[in-house]
Short mmCIF file of C-alpha atoms (C1' of nucleotides) in Angstrom, two decimals:
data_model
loop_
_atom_site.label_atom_id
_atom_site.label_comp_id
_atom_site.label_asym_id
_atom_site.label_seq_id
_atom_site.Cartn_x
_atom_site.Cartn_y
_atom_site.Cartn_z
CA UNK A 164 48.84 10.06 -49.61
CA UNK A 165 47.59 11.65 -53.23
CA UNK A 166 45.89 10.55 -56.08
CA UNK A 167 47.02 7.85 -58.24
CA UNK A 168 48.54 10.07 -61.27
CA UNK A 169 52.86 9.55 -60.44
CA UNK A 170 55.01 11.05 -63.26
CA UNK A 171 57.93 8.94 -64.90
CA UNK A 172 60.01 11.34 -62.90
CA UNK A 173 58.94 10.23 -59.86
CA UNK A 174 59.27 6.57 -60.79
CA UNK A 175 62.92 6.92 -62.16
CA UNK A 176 63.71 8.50 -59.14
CA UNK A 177 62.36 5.89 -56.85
CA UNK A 178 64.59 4.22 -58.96
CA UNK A 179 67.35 5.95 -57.33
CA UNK A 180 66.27 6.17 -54.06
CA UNK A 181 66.30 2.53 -53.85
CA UNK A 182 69.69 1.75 -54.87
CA UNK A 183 70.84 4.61 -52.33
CA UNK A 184 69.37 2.79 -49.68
CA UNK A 185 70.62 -0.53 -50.41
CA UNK A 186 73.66 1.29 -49.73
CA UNK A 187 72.69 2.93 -46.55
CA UNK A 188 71.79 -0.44 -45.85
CA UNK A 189 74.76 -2.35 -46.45
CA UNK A 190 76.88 0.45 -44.88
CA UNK A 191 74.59 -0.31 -41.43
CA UNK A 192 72.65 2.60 -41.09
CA UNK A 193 69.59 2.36 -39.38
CA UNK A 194 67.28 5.67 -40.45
CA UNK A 195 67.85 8.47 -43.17
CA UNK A 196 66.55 11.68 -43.61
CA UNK A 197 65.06 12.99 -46.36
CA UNK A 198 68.41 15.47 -46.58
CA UNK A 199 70.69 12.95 -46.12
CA UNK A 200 69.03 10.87 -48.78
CA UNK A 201 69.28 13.51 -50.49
CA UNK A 202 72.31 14.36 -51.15
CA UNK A 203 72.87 10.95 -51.86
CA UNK A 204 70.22 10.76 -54.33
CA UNK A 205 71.50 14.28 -55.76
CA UNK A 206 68.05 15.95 -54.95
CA UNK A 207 66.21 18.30 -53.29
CA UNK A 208 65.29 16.96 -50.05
CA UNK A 209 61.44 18.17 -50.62
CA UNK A 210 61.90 16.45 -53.57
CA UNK A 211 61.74 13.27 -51.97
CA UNK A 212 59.31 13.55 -49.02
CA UNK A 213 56.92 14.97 -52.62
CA UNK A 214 57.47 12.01 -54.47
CA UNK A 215 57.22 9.23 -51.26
CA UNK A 216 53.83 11.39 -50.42
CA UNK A 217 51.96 10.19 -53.46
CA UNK A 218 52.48 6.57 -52.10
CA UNK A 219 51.59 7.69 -48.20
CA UNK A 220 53.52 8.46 -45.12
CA UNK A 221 56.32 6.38 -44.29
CA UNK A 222 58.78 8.88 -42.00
CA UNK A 223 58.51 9.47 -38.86
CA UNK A 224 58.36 12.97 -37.54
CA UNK A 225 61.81 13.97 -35.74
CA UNK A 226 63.51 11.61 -37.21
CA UNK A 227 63.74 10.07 -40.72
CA UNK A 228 63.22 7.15 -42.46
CA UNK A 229 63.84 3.71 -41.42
CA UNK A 230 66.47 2.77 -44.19
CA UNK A 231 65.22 -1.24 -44.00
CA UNK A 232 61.15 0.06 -43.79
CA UNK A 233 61.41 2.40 -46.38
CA UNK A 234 63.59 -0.08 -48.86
CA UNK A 235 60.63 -2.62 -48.79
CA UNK A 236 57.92 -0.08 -49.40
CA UNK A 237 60.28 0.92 -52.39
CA UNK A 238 60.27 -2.62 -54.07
CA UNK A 239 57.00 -3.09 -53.38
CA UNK A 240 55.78 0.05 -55.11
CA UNK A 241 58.26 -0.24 -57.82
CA UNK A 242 56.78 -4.12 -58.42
CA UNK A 243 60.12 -5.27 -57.85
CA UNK A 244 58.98 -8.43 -55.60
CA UNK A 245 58.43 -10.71 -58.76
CA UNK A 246 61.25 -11.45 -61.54
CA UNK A 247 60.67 -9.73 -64.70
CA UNK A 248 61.22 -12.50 -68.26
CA UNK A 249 62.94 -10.07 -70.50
CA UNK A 250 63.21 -10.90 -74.39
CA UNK A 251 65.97 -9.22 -76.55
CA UNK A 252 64.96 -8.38 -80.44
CA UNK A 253 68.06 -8.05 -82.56
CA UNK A 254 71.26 -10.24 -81.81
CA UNK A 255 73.65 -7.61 -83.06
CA UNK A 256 76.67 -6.33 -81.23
CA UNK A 257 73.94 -4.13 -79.34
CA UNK A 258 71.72 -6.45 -78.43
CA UNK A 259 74.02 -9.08 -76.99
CA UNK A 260 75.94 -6.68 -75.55
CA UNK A 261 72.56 -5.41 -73.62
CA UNK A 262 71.98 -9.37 -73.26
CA UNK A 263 74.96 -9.64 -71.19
CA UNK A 264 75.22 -6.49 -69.00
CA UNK A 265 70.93 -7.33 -68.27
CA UNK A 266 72.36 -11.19 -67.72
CA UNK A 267 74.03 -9.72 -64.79
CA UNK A 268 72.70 -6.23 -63.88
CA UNK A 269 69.41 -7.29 -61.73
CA UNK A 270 67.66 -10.21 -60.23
CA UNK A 271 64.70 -8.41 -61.16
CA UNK A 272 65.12 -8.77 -64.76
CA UNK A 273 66.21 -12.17 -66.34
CA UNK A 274 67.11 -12.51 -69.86
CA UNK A 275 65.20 -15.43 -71.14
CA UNK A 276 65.29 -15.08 -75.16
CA UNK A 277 67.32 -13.40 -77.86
CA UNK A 278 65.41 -12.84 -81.44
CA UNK A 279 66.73 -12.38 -84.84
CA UNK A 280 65.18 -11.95 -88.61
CA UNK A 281 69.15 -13.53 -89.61
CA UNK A 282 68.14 -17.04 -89.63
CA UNK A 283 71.80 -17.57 -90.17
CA UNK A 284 71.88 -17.00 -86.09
CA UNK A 285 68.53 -18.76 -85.16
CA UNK A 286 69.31 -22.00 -83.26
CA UNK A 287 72.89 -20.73 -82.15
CA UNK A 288 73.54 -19.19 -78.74
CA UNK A 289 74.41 -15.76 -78.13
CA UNK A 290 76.01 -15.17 -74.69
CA UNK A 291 74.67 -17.92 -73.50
CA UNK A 292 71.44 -16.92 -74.43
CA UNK A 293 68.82 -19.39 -77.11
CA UNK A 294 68.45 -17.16 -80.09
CA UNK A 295 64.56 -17.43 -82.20
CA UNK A 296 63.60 -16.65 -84.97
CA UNK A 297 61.53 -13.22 -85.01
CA UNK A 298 58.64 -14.66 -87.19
CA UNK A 299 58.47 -17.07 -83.80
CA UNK A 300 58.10 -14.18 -81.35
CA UNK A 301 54.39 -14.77 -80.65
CA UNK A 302 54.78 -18.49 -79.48
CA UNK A 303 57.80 -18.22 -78.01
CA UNK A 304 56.79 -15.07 -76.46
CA UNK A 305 53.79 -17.28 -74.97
CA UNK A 306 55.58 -19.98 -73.76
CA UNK A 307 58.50 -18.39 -72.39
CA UNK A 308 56.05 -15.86 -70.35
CA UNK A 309 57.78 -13.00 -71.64
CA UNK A 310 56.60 -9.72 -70.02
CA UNK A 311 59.43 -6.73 -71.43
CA UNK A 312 61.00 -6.39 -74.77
CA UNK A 313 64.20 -4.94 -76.07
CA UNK A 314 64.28 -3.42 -79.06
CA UNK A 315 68.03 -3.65 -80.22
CA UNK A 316 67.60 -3.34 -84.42
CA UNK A 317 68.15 -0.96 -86.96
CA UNK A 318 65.90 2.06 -86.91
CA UNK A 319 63.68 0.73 -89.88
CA UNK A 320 62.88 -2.34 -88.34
CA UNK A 321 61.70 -1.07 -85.01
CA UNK A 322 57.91 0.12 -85.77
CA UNK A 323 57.38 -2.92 -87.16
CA UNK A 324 59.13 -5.11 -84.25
CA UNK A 325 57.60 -2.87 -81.98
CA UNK A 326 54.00 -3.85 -83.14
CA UNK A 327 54.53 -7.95 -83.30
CA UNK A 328 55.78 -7.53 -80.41
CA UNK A 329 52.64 -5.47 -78.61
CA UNK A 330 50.52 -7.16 -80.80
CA UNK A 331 51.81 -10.70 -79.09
CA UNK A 332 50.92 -9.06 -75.02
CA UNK A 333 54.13 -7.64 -73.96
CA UNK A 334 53.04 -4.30 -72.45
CA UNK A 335 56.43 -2.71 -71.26
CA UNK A 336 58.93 -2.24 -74.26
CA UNK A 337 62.53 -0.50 -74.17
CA UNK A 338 63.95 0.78 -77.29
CA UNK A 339 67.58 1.24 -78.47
CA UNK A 340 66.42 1.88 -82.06
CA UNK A 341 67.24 5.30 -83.34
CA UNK A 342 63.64 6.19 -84.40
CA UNK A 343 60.88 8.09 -82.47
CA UNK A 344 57.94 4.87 -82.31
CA UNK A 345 54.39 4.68 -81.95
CA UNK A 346 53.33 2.33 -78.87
CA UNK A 347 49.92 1.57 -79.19
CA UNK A 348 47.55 2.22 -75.87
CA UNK A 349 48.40 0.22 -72.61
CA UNK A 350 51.63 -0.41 -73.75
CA UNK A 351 54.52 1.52 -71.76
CA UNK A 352 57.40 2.63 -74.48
CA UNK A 353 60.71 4.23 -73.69
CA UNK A 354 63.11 5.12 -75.84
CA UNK A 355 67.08 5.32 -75.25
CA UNK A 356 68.68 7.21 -77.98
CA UNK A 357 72.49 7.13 -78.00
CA UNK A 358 72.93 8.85 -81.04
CA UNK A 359 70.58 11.90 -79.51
CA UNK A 360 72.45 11.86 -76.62
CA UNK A 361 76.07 12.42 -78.46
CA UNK A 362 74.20 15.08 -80.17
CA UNK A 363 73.17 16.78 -77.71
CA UNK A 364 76.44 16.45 -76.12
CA UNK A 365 78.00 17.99 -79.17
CA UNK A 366 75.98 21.34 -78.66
CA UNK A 367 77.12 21.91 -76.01
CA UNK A 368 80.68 21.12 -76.66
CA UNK A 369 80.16 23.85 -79.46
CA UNK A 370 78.07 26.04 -77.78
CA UNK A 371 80.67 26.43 -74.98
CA UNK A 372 77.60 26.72 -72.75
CA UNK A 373 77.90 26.92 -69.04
CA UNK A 374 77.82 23.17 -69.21
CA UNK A 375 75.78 22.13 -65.81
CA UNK A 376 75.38 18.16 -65.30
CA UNK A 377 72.07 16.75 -66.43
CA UNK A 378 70.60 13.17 -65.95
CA UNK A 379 68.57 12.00 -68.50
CA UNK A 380 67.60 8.76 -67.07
CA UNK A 381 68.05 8.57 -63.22
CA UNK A 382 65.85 11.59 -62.72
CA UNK A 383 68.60 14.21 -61.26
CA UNK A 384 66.57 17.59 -60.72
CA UNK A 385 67.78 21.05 -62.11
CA UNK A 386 71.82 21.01 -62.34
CA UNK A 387 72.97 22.80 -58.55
CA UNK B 1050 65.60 34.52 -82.86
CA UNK B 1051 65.60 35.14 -79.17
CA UNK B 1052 67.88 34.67 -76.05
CA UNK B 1053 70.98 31.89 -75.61
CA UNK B 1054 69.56 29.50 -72.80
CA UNK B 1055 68.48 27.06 -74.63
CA UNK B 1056 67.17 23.77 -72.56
CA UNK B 1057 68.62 20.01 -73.46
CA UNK B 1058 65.08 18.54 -74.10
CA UNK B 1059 65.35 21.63 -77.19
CA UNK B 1060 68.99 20.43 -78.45
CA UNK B 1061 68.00 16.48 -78.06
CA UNK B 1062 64.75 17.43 -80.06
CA UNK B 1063 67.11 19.18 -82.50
CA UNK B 1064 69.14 16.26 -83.14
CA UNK B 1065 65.81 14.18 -83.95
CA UNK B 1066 64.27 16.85 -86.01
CA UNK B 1067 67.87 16.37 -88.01
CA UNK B 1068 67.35 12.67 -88.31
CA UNK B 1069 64.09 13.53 -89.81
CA UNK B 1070 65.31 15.65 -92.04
CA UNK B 1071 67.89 13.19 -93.48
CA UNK B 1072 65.12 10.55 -94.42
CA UNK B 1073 63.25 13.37 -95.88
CA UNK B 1074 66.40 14.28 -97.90
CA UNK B 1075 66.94 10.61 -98.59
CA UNK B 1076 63.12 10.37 -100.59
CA UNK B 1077 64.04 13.27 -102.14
CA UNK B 1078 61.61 15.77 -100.50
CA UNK B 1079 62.83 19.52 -101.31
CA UNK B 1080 59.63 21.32 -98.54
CA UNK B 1081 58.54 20.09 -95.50
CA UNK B 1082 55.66 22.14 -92.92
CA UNK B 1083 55.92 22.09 -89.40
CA UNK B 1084 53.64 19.71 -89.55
CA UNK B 1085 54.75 17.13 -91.72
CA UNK B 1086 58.21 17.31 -89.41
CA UNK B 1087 56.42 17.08 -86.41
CA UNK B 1088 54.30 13.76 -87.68
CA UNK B 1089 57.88 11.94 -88.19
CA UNK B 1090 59.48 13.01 -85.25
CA UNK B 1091 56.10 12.65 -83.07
CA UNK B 1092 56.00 16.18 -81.66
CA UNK B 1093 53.73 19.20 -81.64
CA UNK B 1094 53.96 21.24 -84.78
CA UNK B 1095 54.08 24.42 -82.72
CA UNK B 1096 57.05 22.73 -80.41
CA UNK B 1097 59.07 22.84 -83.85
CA UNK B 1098 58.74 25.94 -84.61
CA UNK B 1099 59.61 27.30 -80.67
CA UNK B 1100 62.70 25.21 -80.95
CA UNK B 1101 63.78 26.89 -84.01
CA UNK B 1102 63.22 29.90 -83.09
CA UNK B 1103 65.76 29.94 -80.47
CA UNK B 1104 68.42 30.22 -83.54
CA UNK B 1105 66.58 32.17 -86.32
CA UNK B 1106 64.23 32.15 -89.09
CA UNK B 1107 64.66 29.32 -91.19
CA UNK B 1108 61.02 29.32 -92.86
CA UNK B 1109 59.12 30.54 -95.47
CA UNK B 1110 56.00 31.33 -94.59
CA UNK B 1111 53.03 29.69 -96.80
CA UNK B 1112 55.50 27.49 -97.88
CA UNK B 1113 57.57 25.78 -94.65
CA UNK B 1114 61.39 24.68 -94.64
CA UNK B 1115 63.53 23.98 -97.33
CA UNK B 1116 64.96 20.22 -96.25
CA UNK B 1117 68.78 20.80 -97.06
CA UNK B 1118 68.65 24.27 -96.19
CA UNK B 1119 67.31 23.64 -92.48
CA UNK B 1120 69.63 20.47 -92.45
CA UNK B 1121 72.59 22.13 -92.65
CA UNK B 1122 71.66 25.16 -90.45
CA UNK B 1123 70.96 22.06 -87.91
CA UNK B 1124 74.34 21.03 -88.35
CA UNK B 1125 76.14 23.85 -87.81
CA UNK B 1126 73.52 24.46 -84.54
CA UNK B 1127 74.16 21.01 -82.83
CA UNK B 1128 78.36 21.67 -83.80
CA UNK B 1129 78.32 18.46 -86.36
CA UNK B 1130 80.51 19.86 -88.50
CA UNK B 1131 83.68 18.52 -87.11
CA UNK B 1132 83.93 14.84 -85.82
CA UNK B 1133 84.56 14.34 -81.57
CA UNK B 1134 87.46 12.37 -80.69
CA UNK B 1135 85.86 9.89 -77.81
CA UNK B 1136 87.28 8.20 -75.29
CA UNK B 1137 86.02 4.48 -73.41
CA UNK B 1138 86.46 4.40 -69.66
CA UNK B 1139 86.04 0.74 -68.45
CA UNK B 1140 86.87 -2.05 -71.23
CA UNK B 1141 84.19 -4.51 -70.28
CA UNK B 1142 81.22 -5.72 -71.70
CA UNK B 1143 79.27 -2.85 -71.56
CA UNK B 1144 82.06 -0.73 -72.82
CA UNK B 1145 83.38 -2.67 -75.57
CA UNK B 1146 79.81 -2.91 -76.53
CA UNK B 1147 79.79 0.72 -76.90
CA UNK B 1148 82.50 1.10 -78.64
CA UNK B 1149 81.45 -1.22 -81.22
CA UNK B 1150 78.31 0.83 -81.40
CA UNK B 1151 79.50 4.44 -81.02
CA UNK B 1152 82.03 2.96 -83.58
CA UNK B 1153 79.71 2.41 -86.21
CA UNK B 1154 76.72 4.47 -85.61
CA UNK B 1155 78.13 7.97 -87.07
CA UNK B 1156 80.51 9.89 -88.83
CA UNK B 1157 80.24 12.62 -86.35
CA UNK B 1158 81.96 10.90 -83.06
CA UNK B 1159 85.28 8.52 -83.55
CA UNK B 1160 86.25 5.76 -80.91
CA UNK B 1161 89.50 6.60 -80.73
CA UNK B 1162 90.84 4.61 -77.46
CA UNK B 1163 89.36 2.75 -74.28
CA UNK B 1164 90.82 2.48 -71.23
CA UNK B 1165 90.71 -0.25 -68.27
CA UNK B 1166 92.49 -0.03 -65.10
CA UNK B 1167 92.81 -3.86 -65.11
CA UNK B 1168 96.32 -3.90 -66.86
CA UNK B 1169 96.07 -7.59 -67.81
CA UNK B 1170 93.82 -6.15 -70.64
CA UNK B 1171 96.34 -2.92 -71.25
CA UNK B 1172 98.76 -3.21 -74.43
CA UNK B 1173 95.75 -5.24 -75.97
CA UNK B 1174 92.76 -4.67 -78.39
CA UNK B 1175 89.25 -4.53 -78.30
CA UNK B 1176 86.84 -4.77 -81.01
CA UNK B 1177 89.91 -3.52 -83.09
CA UNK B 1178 90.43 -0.25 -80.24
CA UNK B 1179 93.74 0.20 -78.37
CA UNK B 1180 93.24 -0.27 -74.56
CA UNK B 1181 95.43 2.16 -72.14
CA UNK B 1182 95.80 1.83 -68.76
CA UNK B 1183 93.48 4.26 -66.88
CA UNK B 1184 96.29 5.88 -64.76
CA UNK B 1185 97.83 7.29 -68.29
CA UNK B 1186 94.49 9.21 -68.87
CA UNK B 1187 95.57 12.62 -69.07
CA UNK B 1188 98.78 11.90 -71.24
CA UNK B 1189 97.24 9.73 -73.38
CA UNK B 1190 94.11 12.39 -73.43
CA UNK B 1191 96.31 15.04 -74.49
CA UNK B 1192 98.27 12.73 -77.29
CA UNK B 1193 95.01 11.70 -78.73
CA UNK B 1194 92.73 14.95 -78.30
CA UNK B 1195 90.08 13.34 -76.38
CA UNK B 1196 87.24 15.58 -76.44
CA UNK B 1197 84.62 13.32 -75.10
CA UNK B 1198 84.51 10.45 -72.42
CA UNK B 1199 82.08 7.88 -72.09
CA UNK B 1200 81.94 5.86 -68.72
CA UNK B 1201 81.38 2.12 -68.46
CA UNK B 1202 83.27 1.57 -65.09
CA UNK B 1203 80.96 -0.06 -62.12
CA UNK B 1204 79.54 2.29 -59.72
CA UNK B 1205 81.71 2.53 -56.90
CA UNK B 1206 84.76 3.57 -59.25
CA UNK B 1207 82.70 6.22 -61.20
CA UNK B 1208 83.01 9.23 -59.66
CA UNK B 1209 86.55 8.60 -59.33
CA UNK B 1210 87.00 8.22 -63.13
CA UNK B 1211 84.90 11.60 -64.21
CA UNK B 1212 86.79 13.17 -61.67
CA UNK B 1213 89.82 12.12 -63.28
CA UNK B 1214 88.80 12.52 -66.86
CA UNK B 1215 87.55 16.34 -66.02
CA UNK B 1216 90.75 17.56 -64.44
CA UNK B 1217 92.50 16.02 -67.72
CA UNK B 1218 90.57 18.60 -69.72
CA UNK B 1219 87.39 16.60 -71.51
CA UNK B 1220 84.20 18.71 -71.13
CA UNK B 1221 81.60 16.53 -72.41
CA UNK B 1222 80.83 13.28 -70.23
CA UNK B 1223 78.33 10.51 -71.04
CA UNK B 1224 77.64 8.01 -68.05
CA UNK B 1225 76.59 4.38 -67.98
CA UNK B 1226 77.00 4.02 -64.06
CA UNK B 1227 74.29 3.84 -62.06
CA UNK B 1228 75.50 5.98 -59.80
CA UNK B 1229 74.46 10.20 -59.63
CA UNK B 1230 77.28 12.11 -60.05
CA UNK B 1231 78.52 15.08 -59.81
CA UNK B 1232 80.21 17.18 -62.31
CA UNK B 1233 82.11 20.42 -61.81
CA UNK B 1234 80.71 23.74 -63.42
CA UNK B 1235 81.76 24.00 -66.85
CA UNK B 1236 81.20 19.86 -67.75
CA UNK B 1237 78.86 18.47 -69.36
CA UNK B 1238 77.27 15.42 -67.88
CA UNK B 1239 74.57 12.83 -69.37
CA UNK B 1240 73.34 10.00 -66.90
CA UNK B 1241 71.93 6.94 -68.95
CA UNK B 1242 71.02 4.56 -66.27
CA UNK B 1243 69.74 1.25 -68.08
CA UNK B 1244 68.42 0.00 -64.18
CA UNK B 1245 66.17 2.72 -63.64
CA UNK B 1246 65.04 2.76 -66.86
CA UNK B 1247 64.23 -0.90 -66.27
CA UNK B 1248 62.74 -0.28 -62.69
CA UNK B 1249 60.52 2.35 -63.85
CA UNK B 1250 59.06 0.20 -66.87
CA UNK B 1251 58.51 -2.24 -63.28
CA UNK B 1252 56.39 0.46 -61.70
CA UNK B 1253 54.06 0.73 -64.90
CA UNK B 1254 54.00 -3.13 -64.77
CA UNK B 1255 52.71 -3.64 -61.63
CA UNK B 1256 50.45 -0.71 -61.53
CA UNK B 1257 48.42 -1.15 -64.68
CA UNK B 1258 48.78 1.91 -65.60
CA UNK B 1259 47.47 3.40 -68.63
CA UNK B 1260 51.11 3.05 -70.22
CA UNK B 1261 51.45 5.64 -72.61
CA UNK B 1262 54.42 6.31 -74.64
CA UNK B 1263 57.38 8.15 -73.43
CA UNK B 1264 60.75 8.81 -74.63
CA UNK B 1265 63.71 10.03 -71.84
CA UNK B 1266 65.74 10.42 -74.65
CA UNK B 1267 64.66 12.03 -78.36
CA UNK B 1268 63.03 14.67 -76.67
CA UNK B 1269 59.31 13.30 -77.32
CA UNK B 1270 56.83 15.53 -75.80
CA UNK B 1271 53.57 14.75 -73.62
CA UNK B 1272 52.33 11.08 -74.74
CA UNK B 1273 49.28 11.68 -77.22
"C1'" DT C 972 63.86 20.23 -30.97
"C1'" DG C 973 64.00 18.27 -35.46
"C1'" DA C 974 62.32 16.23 -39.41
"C1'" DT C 975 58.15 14.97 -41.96
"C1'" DG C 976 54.09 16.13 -44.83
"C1'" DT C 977 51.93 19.60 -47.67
"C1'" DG C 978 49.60 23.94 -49.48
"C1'" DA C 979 51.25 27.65 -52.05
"C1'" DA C 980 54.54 29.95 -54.83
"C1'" DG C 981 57.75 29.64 -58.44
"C1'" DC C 982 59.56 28.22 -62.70
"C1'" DG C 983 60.08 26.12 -67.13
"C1'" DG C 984 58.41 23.80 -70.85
"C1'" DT C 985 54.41 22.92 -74.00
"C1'" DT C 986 50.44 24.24 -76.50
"C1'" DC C 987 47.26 27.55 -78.26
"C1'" DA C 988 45.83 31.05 -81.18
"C1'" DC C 989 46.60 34.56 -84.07
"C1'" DA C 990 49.24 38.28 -86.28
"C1'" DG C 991 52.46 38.65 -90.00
"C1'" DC C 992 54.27 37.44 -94.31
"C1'" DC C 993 54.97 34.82 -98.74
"C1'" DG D 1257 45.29 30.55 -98.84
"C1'" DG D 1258 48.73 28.63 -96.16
"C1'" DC D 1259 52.37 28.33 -93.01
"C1'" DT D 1260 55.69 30.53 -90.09
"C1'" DG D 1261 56.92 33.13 -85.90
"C1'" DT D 1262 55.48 34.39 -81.29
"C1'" DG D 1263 53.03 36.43 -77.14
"C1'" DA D 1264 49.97 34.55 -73.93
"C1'" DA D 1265 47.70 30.83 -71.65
"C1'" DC D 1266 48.29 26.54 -69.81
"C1'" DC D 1267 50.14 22.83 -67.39
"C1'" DG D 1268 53.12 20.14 -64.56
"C1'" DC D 1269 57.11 19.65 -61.94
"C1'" DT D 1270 60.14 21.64 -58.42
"C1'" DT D 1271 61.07 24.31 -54.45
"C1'" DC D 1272 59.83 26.92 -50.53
"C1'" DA D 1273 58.01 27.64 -46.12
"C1'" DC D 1274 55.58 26.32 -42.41
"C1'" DA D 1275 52.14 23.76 -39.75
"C1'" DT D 1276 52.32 19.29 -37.64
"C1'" DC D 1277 53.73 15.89 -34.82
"C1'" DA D 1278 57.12 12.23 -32.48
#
DNA sequence: TGATGTGAAGCGGTTCACAGCC
DNA sequence: GGCTGTGAACCGCTTCACATCA
């Protein structure tokens, strides 16, 4: 066991460790080892037993993992024991369209509110979802015990959605908003940029560049 | 101007600085520093300049960039000079979503079919898209000049459907799976994984940590 | 024996600091 | 004077290699 300092690497990748051993799991398998996990995961097997280490020792030497053991000490480290109330700002196509695939996705996350400046929309439902009004966010916010935010509006909106929505307590925010924000201190801010990613993409389409696969989010190491 | 290896966390930065360069553009600025570049895309000033000088000299020294001039030389670097013909693997929520989105969002990338292997939803439209069955891929690929494929399918079927898509020629692939995959040499593969993303905002959650911001895509460096 | 846990090496990206040029 | 371009320092993440232990 280390210090207390874990990288968002490390954290997306528990990420992935996790749903590899649900798998394991559900296939029957009793232990893994950090290779076979591994290749799973798409890692370096060192990798892993680096990034379980700053948490504390859960193999056993000689033999592996215990693929049930080590799936609990994953959700509990990743505070995945509790049910996260997720709010969704913007009821556009994007936003209901996140709205529905985080409706199903996890029983970790449930959708409990969709906001929206349009009062044309307030009162309606959105996939099945109550839409507010934005100006409401703080009371709503309150009494719906919302804890993560979505930001799903048009880039220059988000700043200031981003900041009613800190300013109201939510301290873990997502953004789908094409627009590199400010998140004030405490408050955990990441950013999903489809529009950089196509970009990007489009580089190396040009480029004809010894195109290697990369994972943004799911925290693949260095391409093989 | 130095060597050709240049990283993805450069050409994703590259497509923000170009963002930034459009709203500057936009209000009419004609000069822009480092500096004032790096406040609007939240970066280090120096980090600008390294990234540009994996291509040439675009400044003026004393003076800084000329916006259109370093716009267009952006351009031509990230290949936006032609439009992408893209491609929709999986015609469900999440990927009629994204073709709504992708749809809209720019000039530079052009829905220009999805595909479902569910043939009930074959012949038909979505969102105003044609949907083709999956097993017609390549033909259809070829017809249309699919240069880019974006996945939506669920997990299990994934690998299955790059594999597919790759062998039919497309080069560039953008995944929504939660699932790592694995490309062959010569394809390019981005990983957006909206669980992890969501798991890892869990972590900070639970741990109290002192949240700062991050972006996994935009390129953002160290949080401030 | 075989796989974990970990110090040390390796590597790549970021930031600094300053020389060079307008 | 001011800002770019860049070698060097810095920093953090990844990988290696091996001591450790069931």
């Amino acid at each position: 066991m280390k210090s207390r300092k874990v990288s968002e690497h490390t954290t997306n990748r528990l990420s992935v460790y996790l749903r590899c051993l649900r798998e394991f799991s559900a296939q029957g398998t009793a232990t893994v080892s950090s290779s076979e996990l591994a290749a799973r995961a798409q890692v370096n097997p060192a990798q892993i037993r680096k990034d379980l280490a700053n948490f504390g020792e859960f193999g056993v030497r000689g033999v592996g993992y215990f693929v049930e053991g080590l799936k609990s000490h994953l959700i509990k480290i990743l505070g995945l024991e509790k049910t996260y109330n997720l709010a969704i700002i913007g009821a556009g196509r994007l936003g209901t369209a996140l709205a529905d695939y985080y409706g199903l996705v996890g029983s970790n996350f449930s959708v409990v509110a969709l906001f929206d400046s349009d009062l044309s929309k307030v009162g309606g439902k959105v996939g099945g979802f109550d839409v507010f009004a934005f100006q409401d966010f703080a009371s709503v916010a309150e009494k719906c015990k919302i804890e993560v935010a979505v930001i799903a509006v048009p880039g220059s909106k988000a700043q200031e959605v981003l900041d009613k929505v800190t300013q109201a307590g939510v301290r873990a925010v997502m953004n789908f908003a094409p627009v590199p924000l400010k998140a004030k201190r405490g408050v955990k801010l990441k950013t999903i940029d489809l529009t950089v990613s196509l970009e990007s993409l489009s580089y190396f389409l040009s480029e004809k560049g010894t195109g290697d696969a990369v994972a943004d989010e799911g925290g693949i190491g260095r391409g093989a």
